[in-house]
mmCIF file of C-alpha atoms and ligand atoms in Angstrom:
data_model
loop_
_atom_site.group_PDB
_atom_site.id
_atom_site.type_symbol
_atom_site.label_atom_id
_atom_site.label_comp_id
_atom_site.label_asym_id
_atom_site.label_seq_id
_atom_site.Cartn_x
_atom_site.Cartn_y
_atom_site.Cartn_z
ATOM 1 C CA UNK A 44 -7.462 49.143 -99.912
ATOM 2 C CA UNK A 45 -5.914 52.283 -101.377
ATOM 3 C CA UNK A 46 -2.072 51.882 -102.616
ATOM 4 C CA UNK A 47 -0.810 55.474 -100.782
ATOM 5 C CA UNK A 48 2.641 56.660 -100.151
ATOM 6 C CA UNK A 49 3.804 59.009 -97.376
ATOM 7 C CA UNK A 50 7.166 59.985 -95.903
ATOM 8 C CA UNK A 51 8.855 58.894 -93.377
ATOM 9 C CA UNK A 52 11.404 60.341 -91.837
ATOM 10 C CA UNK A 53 14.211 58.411 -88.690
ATOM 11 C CA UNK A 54 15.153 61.081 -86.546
ATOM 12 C CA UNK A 55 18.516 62.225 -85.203
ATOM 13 C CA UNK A 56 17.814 59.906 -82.241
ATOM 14 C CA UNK A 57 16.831 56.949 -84.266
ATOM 15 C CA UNK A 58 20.651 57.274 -86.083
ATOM 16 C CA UNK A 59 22.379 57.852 -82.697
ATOM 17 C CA UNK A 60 20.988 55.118 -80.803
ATOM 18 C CA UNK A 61 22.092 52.526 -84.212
ATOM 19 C CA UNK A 62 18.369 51.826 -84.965
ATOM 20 C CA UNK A 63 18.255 52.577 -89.183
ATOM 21 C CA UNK A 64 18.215 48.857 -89.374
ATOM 22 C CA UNK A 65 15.412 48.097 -87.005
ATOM 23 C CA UNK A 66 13.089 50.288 -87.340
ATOM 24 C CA UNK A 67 13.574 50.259 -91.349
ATOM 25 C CA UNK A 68 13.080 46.307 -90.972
ATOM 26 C CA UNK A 69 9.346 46.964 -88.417
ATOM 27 C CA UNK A 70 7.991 49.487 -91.569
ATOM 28 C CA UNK A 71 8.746 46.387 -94.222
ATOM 29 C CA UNK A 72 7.265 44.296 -92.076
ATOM 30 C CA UNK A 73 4.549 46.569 -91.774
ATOM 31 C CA UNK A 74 3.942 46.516 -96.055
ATOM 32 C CA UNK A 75 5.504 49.713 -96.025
ATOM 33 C CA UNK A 76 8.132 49.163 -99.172
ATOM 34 C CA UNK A 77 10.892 52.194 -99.582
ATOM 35 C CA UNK A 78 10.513 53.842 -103.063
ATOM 36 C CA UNK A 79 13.334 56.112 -102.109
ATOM 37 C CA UNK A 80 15.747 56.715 -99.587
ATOM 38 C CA UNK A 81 18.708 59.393 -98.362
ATOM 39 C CA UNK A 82 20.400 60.546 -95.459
ATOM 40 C CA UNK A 83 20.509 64.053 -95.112
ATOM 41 C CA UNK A 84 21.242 66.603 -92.584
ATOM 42 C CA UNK A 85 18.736 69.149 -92.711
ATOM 43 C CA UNK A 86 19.432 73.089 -92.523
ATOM 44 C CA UNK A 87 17.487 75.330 -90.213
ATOM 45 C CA UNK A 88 15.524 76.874 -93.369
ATOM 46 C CA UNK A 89 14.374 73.237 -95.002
ATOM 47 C CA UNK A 90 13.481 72.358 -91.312
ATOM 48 C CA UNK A 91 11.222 75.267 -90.560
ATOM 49 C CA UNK A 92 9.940 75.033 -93.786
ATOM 50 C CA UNK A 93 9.042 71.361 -93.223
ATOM 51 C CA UNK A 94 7.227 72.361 -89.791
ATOM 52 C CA UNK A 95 5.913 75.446 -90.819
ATOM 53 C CA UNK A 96 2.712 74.296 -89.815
ATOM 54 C CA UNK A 97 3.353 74.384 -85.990
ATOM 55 C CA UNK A 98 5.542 77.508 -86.272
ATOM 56 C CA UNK A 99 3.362 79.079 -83.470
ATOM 57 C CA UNK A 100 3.577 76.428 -80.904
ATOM 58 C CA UNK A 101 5.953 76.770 -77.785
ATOM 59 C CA UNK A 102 8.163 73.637 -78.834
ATOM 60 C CA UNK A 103 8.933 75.513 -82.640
ATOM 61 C CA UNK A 104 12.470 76.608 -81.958
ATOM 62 C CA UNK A 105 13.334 73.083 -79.968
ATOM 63 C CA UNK A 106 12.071 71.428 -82.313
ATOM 64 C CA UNK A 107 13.549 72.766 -85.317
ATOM 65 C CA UNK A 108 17.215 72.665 -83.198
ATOM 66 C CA UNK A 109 16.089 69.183 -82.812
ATOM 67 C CA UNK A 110 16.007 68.074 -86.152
ATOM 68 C CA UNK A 111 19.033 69.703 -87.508
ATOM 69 C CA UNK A 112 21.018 68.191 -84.164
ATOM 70 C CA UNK A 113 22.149 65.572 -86.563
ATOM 71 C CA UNK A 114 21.822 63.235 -89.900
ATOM 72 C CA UNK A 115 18.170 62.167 -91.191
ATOM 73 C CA UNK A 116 17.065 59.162 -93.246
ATOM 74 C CA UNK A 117 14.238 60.335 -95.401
ATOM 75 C CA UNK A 118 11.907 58.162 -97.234
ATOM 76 C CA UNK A 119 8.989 57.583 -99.229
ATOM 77 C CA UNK A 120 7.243 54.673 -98.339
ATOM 78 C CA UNK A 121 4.530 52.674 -100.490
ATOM 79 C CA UNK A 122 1.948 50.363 -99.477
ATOM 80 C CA UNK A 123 -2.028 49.685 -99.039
ATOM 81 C CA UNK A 124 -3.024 52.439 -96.808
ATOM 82 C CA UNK A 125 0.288 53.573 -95.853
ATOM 83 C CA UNK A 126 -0.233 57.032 -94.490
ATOM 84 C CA UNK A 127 -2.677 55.537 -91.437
ATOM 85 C CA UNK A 128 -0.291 51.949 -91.371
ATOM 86 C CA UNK A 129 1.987 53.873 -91.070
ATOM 87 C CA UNK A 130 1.151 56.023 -88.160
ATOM 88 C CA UNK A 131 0.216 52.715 -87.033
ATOM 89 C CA UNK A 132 2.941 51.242 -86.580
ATOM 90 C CA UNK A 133 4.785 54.357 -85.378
ATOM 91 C CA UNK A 134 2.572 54.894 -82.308
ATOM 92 C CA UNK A 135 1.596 57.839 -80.580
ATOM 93 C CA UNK A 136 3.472 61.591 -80.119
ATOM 94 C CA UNK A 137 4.802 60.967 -76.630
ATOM 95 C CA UNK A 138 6.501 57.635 -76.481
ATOM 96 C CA UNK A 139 4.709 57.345 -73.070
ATOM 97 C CA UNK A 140 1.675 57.297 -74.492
ATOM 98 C CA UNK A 141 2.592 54.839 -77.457
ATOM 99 C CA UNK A 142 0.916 51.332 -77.170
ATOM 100 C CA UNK A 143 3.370 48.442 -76.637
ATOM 101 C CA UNK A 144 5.058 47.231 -79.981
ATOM 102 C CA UNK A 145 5.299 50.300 -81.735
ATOM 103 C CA UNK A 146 8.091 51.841 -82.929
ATOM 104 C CA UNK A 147 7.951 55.047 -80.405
ATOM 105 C CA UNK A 148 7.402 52.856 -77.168
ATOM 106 C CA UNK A 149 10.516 50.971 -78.121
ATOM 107 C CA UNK A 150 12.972 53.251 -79.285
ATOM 108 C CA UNK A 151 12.435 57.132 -78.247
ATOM 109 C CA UNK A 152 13.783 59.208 -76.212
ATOM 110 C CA UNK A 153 11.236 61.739 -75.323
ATOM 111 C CA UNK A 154 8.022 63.573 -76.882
ATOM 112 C CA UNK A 155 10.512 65.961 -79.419
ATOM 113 C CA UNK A 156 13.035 63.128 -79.660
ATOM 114 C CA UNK A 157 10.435 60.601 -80.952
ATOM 115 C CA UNK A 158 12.932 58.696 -83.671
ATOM 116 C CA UNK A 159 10.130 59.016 -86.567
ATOM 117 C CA UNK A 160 8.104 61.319 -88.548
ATOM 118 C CA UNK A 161 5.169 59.785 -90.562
ATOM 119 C CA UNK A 162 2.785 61.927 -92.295
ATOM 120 C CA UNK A 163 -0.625 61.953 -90.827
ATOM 121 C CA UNK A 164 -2.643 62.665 -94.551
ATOM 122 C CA UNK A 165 -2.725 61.457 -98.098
ATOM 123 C CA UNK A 166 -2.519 65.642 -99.180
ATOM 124 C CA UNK A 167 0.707 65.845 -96.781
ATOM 125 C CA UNK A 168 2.414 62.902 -97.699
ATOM 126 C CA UNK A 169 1.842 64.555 -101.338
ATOM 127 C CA UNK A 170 3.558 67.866 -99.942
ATOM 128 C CA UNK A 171 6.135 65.991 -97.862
ATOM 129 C CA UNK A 172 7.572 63.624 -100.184
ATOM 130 C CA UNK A 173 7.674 66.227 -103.181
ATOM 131 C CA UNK A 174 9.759 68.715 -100.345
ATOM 132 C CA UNK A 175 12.591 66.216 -100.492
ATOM 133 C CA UNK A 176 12.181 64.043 -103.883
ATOM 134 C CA UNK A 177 12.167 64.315 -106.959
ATOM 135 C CA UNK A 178 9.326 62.361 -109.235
ATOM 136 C CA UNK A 179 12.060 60.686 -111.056
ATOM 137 C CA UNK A 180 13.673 59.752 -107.684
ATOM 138 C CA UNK A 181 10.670 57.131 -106.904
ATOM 139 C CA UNK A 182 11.507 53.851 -107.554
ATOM 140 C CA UNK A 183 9.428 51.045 -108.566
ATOM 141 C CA UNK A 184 9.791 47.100 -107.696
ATOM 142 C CA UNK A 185 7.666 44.262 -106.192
ATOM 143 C CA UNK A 186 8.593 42.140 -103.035
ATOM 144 C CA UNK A 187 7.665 38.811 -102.646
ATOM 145 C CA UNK A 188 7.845 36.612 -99.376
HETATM 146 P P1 LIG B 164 3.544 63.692 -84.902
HETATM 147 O O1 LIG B 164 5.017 63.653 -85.270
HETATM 148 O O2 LIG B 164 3.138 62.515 -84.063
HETATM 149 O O3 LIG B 164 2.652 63.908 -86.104
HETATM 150 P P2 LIG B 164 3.076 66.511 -84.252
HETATM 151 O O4 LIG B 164 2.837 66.721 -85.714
HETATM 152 O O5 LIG B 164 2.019 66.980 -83.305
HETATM 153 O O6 LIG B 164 3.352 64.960 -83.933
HETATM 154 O O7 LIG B 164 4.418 67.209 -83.821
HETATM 155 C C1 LIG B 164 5.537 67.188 -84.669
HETATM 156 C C2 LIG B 164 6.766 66.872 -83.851
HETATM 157 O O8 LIG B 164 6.987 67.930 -82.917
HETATM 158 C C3 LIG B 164 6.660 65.630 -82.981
HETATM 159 O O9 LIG B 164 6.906 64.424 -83.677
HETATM 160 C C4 LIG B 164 7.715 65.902 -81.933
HETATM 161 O O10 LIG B 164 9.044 65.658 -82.445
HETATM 162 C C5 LIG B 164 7.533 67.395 -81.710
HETATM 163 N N1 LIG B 164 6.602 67.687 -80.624
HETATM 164 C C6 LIG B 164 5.256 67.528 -80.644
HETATM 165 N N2 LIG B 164 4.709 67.889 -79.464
HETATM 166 C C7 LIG B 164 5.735 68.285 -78.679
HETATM 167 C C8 LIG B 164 5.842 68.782 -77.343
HETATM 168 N N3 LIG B 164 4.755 68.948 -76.576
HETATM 169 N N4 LIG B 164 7.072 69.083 -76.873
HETATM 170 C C9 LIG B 164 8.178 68.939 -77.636
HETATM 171 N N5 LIG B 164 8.156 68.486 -78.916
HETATM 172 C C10 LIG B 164 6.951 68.155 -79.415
HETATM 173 MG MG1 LIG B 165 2.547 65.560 -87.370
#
């Protein structure tokens, strides 16, 4: 299995509903190890910028007033195949659609408010985690159960 990385980011709803702590503990679970971390509350700009690629869809503008509605947690996450586990273990779009145990079915609100971001390819986790870290702010340790 390939040792990937890939960002992750908790939602506004994820922070308002007090769910850092779960849903950070279901990734580690998962194998998926933070190698950094930071809240942030993203401007308009960053968030376009970080969507840019569905710019032309109707849910652009909501979306983008979505995710500057409040505080982030971004992260990079490590593990063996960590971009797919990690969609994994997110579960589908629409939290209606999400199979049972994942984090979406459990904890979002609605399609847009859908408490995590995961990205869905080794070339955009590359992209993603280098729009909000630094190389130097990767950390590196082992965990052992
Ligand atoms: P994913 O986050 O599962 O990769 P997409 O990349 O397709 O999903 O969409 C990015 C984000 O845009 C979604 O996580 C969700 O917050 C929002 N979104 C997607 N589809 C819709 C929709 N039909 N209506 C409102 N918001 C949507
Ligand atoms: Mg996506």
């Amino acid at each position: 299995m390939a040792l990937e990385r890939t960002l992750s980011i908790l939602k506004p709803d994820c922070l308002q509903s007090g769910a850092i702590g779960q849903v950070v503990a279901r990734l580690e679970a998962a194998g998926l190890k933070p190698v950094a971390m930071r809240m942030h509350q993203l401007t308009t700009s960053e968030a376009e910028g970080f969507y840019a690629v569905h710019r032309e869809r109707p849910f652009f503008r909501s979306l983008v007033s979505y995710m500057t509605s409040g505080p982030v947690v971004l992260m990079a996450l490590e593990g063996d195949n960590a971009v797919a586990k990690n969609r994994e273990v997110m579960g589908a779009t629409d939290p209606a659609k999400a199979a049972p145990g994942t984090i979406r079915r459990d904890f979002a609100k609605s399609i847009e408010a859908n408490t995590v971001h995961g990205s869905d390819s080794t070339d955009n986790a590359k992209i993603e985690i280098a729009y909000f870290f630094r190389a130097t702010e990767l950390v590196k340790y082992d965990v052992k159960r």
